[in-house]
GROMACS .gro file of C-alpha atoms in nm:
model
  245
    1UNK     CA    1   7.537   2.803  -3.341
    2UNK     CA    2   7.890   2.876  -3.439
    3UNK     CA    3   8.110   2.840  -3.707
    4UNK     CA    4   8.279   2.504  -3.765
    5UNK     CA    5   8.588   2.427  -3.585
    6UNK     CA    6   8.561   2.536  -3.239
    7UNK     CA    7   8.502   2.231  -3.051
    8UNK     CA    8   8.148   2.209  -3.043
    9UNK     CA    9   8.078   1.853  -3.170
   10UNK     CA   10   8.402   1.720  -2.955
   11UNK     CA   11   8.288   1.891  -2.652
   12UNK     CA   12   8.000   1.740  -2.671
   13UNK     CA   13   8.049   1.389  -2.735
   14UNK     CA   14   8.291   1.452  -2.429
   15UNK     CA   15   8.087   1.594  -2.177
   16UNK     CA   16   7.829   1.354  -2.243
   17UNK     CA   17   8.086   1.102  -2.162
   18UNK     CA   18   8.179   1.242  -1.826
   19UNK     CA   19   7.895   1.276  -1.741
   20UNK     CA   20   7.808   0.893  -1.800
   21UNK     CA   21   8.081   0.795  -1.608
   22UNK     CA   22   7.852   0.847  -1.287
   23UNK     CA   23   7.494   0.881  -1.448
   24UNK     CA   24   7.247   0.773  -1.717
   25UNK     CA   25   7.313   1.060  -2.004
   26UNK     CA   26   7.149   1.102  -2.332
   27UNK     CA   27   7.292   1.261  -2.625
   28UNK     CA   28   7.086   1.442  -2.910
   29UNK     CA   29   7.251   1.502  -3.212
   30UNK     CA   30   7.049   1.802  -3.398
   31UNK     CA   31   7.354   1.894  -3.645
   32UNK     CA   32   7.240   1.791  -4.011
   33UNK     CA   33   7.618   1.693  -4.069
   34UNK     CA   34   7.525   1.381  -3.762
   35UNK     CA   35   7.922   1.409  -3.733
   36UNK     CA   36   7.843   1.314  -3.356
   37UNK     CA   37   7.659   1.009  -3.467
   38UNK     CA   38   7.897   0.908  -3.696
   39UNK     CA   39   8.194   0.906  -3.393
   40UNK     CA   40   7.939   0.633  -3.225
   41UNK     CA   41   7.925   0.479  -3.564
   42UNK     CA   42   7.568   0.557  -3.620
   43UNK     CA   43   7.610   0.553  -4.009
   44UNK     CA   44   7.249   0.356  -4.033
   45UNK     CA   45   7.010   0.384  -3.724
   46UNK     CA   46   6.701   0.235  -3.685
   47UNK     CA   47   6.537   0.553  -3.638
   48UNK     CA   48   6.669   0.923  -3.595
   49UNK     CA   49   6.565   1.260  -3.475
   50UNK     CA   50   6.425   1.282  -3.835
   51UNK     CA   51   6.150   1.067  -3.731
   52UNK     CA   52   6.092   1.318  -3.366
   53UNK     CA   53   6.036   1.606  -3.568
   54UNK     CA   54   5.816   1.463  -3.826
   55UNK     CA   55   5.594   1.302  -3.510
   56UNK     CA   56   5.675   0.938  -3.600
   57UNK     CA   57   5.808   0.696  -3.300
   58UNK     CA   58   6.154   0.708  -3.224
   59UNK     CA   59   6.386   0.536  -3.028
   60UNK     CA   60   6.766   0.615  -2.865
   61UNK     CA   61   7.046   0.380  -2.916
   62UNK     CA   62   7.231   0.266  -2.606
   63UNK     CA   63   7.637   0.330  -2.736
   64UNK     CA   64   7.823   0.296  -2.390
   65UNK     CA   65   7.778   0.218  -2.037
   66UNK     CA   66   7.467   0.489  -1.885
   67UNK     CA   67   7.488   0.666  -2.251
   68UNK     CA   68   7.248   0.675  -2.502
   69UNK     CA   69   7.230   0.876  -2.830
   70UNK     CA   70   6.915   0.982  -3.058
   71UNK     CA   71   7.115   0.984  -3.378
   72UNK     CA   72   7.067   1.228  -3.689
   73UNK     CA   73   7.153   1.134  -4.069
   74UNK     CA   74   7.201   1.340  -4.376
   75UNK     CA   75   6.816   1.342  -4.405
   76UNK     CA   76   6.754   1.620  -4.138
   77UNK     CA   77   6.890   1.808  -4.395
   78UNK     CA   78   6.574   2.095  -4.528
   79UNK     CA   79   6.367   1.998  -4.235
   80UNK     CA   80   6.362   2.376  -4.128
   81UNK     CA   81   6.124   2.433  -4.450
   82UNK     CA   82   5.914   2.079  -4.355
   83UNK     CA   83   5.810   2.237  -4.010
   84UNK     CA   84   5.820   2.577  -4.068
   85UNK     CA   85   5.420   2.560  -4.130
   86UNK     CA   86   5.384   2.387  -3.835
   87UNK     CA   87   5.173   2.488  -3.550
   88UNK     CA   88   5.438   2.524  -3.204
   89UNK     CA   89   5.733   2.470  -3.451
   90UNK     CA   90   5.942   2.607  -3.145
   91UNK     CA   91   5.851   2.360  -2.958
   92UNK     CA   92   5.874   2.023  -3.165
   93UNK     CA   93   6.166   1.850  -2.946
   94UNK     CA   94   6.092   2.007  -2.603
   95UNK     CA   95   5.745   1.799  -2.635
   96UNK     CA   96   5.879   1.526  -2.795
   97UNK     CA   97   6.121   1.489  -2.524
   98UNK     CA   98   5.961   1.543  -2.224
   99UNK     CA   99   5.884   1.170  -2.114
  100UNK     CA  100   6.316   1.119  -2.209
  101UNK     CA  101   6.352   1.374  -1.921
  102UNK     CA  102   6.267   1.142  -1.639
  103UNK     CA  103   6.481   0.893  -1.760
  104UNK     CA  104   6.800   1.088  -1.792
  105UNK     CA  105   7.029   1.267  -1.529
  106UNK     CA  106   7.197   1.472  -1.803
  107UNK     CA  107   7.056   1.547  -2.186
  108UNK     CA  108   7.326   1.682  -2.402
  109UNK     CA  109   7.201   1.853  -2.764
  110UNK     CA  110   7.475   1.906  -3.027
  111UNK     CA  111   7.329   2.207  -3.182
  112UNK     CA  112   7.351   2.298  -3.573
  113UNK     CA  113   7.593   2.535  -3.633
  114UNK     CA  114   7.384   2.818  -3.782
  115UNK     CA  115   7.055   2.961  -3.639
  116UNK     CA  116   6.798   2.775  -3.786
  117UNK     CA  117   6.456   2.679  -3.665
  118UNK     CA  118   6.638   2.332  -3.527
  119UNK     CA  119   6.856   2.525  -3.317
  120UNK     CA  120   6.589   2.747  -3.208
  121UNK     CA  121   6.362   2.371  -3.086
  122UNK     CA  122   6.727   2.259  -2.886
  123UNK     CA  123   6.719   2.596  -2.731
  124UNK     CA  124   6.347   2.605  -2.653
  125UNK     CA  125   6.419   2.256  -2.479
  126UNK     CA  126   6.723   2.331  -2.265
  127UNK     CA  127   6.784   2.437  -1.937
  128UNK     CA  128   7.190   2.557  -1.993
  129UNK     CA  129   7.405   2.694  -2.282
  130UNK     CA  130   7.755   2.621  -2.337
  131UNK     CA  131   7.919   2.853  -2.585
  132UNK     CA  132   8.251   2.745  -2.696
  133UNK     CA  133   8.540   2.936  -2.817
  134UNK     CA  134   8.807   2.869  -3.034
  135UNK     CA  135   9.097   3.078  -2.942
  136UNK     CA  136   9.127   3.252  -3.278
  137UNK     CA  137   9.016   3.622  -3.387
  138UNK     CA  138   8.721   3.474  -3.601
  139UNK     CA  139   8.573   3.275  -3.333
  140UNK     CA  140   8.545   3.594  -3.086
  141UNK     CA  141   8.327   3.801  -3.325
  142UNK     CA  142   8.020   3.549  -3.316
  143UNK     CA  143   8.020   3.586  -2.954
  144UNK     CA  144   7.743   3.886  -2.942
  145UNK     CA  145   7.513   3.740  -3.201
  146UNK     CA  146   7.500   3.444  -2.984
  147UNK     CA  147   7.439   3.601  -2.693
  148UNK     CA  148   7.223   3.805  -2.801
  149UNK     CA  149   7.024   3.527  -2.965
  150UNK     CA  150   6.991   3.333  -2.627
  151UNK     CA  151   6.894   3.633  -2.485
  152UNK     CA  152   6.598   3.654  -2.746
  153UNK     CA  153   6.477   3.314  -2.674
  154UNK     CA  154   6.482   3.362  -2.287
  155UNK     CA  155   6.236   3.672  -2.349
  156UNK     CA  156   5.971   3.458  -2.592
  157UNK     CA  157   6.056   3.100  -2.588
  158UNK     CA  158   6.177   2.977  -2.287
  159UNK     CA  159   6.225   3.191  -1.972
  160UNK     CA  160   6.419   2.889  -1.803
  161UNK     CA  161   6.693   2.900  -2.045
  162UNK     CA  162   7.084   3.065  -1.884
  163UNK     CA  163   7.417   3.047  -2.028
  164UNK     CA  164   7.659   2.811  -1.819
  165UNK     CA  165   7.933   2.974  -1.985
  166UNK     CA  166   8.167   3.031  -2.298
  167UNK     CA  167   8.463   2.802  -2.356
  168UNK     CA  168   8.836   2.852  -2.452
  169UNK     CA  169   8.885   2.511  -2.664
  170UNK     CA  170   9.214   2.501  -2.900
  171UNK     CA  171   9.362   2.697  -2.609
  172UNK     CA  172   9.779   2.735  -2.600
  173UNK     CA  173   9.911   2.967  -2.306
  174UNK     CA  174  10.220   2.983  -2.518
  175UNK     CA  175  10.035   3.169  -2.766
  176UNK     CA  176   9.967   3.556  -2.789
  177UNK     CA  177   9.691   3.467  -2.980
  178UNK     CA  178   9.538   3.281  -2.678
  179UNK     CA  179   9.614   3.573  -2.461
  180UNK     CA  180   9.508   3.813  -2.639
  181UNK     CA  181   9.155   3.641  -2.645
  182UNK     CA  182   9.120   3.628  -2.304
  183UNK     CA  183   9.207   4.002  -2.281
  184UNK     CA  184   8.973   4.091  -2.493
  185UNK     CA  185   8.706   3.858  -2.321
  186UNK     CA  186   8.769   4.060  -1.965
  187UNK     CA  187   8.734   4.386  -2.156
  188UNK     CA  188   8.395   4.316  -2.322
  189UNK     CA  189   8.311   4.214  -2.001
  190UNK     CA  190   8.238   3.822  -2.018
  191UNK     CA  191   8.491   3.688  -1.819
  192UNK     CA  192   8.231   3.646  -1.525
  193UNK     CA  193   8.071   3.387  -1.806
  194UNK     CA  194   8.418   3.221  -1.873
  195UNK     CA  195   8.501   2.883  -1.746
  196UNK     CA  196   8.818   2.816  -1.557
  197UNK     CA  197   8.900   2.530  -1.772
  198UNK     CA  198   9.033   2.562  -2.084
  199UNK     CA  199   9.077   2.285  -2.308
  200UNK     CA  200   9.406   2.301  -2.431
  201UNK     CA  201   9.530   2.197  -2.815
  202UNK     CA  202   9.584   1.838  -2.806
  203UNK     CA  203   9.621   1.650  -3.080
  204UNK     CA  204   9.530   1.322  -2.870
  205UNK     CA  205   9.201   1.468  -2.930
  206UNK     CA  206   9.146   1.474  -3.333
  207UNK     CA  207   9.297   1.075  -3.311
  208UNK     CA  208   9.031   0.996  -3.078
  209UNK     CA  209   8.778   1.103  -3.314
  210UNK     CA  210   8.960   0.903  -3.591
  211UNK     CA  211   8.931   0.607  -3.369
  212UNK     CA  212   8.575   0.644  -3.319
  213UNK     CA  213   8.594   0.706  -2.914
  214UNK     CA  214   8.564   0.950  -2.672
  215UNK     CA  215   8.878   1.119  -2.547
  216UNK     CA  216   8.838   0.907  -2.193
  217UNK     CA  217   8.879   0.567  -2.371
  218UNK     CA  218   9.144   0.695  -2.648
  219UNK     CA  219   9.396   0.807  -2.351
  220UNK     CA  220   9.308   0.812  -2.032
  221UNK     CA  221   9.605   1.064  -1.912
  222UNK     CA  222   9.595   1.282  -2.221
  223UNK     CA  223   9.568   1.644  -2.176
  224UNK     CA  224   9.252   1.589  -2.349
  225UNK     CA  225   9.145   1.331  -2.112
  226UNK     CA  226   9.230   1.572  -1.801
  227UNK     CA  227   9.029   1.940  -1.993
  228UNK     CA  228   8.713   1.709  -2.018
  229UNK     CA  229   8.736   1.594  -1.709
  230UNK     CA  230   8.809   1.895  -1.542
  231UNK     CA  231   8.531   2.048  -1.756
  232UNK     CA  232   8.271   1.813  -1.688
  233UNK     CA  233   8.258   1.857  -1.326
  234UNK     CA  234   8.305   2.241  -1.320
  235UNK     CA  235   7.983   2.185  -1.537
  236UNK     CA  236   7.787   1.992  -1.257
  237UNK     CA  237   7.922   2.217  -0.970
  238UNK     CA  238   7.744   2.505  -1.176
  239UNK     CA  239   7.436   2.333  -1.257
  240UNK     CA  240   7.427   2.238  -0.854
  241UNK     CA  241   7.464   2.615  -0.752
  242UNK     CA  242   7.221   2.722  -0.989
  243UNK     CA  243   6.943   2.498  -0.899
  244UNK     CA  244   7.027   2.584  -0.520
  245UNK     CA  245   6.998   2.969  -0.569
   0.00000   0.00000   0.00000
């Protein structure tokens, strides 16, 4: 849902693992480029979400301790034009997935990075949006599209759908760029949307991805290490007020 390069992928594979430090967690990766899969060395699996959207049986790959992963391959790749045909194309993973739900304290989808009828299923089938932001002028002007697009498939998809907010990633304090971002977030009036976390540049962050693990294994005291953390359970503490209210 955004260009590449802001985080999304990373903050993914990293909130996932948070979350797994205290709960079962499943990951779906639904980007075509399965860069997610690949970091859990998924180069060949079994069976992918290739196989959930064409209705075949499919099956999640355990990859850590309470964290499981429904992989993707290069073969997703053109499956927008497969389905499109299909009766309740919208709704292709929210079905397929429903059973997965009782299993699973948290389901995490890494979304494709364009809007596409994929993206459109993982929004149809989640509960929360996380919108990340790469502190740069190019990642800022996406923002309304994207909004806007949730918005859309609130109104005729899926009513249950909210955004959990937009993220700073890449974020350097010492930076007017960074600064000026934020300004210009308060003045369009999303700061109320914005989390308090930023996740700052690190480059402990890149070499984890390199090494094939999640930023909690790769350096435990990283600043890396401490933004996902910190992330992860301003996450849950939102989730927690939401479903109370």
């Amino acid at each position: 849902m955004k260009k590449g390069g802001v985080g999304k992928t990373t903050t993914c594979i990293n909130l996932a693992a948070q979350a797994a430090l205290k709960a079962k967690t499943l990951i779906i990766d639904a980007d075509k480029q399965s860069s997610l899969s690949q970091n859990f060395e998924q180069y060949k699996p079994k069976s992918s979400i290739l196989d959930l959207f064409q209705g075949k049986t499919f099956e999640v790959v355990n990859v850590r301790k309470n964290l499981d992963i429904l992989p993707c391959t290069i073969d997703f790749a053109g499956i927008d034009l497969k389905i499109q045909n299909e009766y309740s194309r919208e709704f292709i993973l929210s079905k397929a997935i429903t059973k997965l739900k009782k299993e699973y304290e948290y389901i995490f989808i890494d979304c494709p990075p364009d809007i596409s009828l994929v993206t459109v299923n993982a929004l149809t089938a989640s509960d929360y949006v996380i919108i990340p932001i790469k502190a740069s002028r190019f990642s800022l002007d996406g923002i309304s599209l994207m909004l806007d697009f949730v918005r859309k498939i609130k109104s005729a998809l899926n009513p249950d759908i909210s955004i959990l907010g937009l993220l700073l990633t890449h974020f350097d304090e010492r930076l007017k760029i960074s600064k000026n971002i934020e300004k210009e977030i308060k003045e369009k009036g999303w700061d109320v949307a914005l989390f308090k976390t930023r996740i700052r540049n690190n480059t402990a962050i890149e070499n984890s991805q390199f090494d094939k693990k999640t930023i909690f294994e790769f350096d435990k005291k990283c600043y890396g290490t401490i933004d996902y953390m910190n992330l992860g359970k301003e996450v849950q503490l939102k989730i927690k007020k939401d479903q109370k209210s």
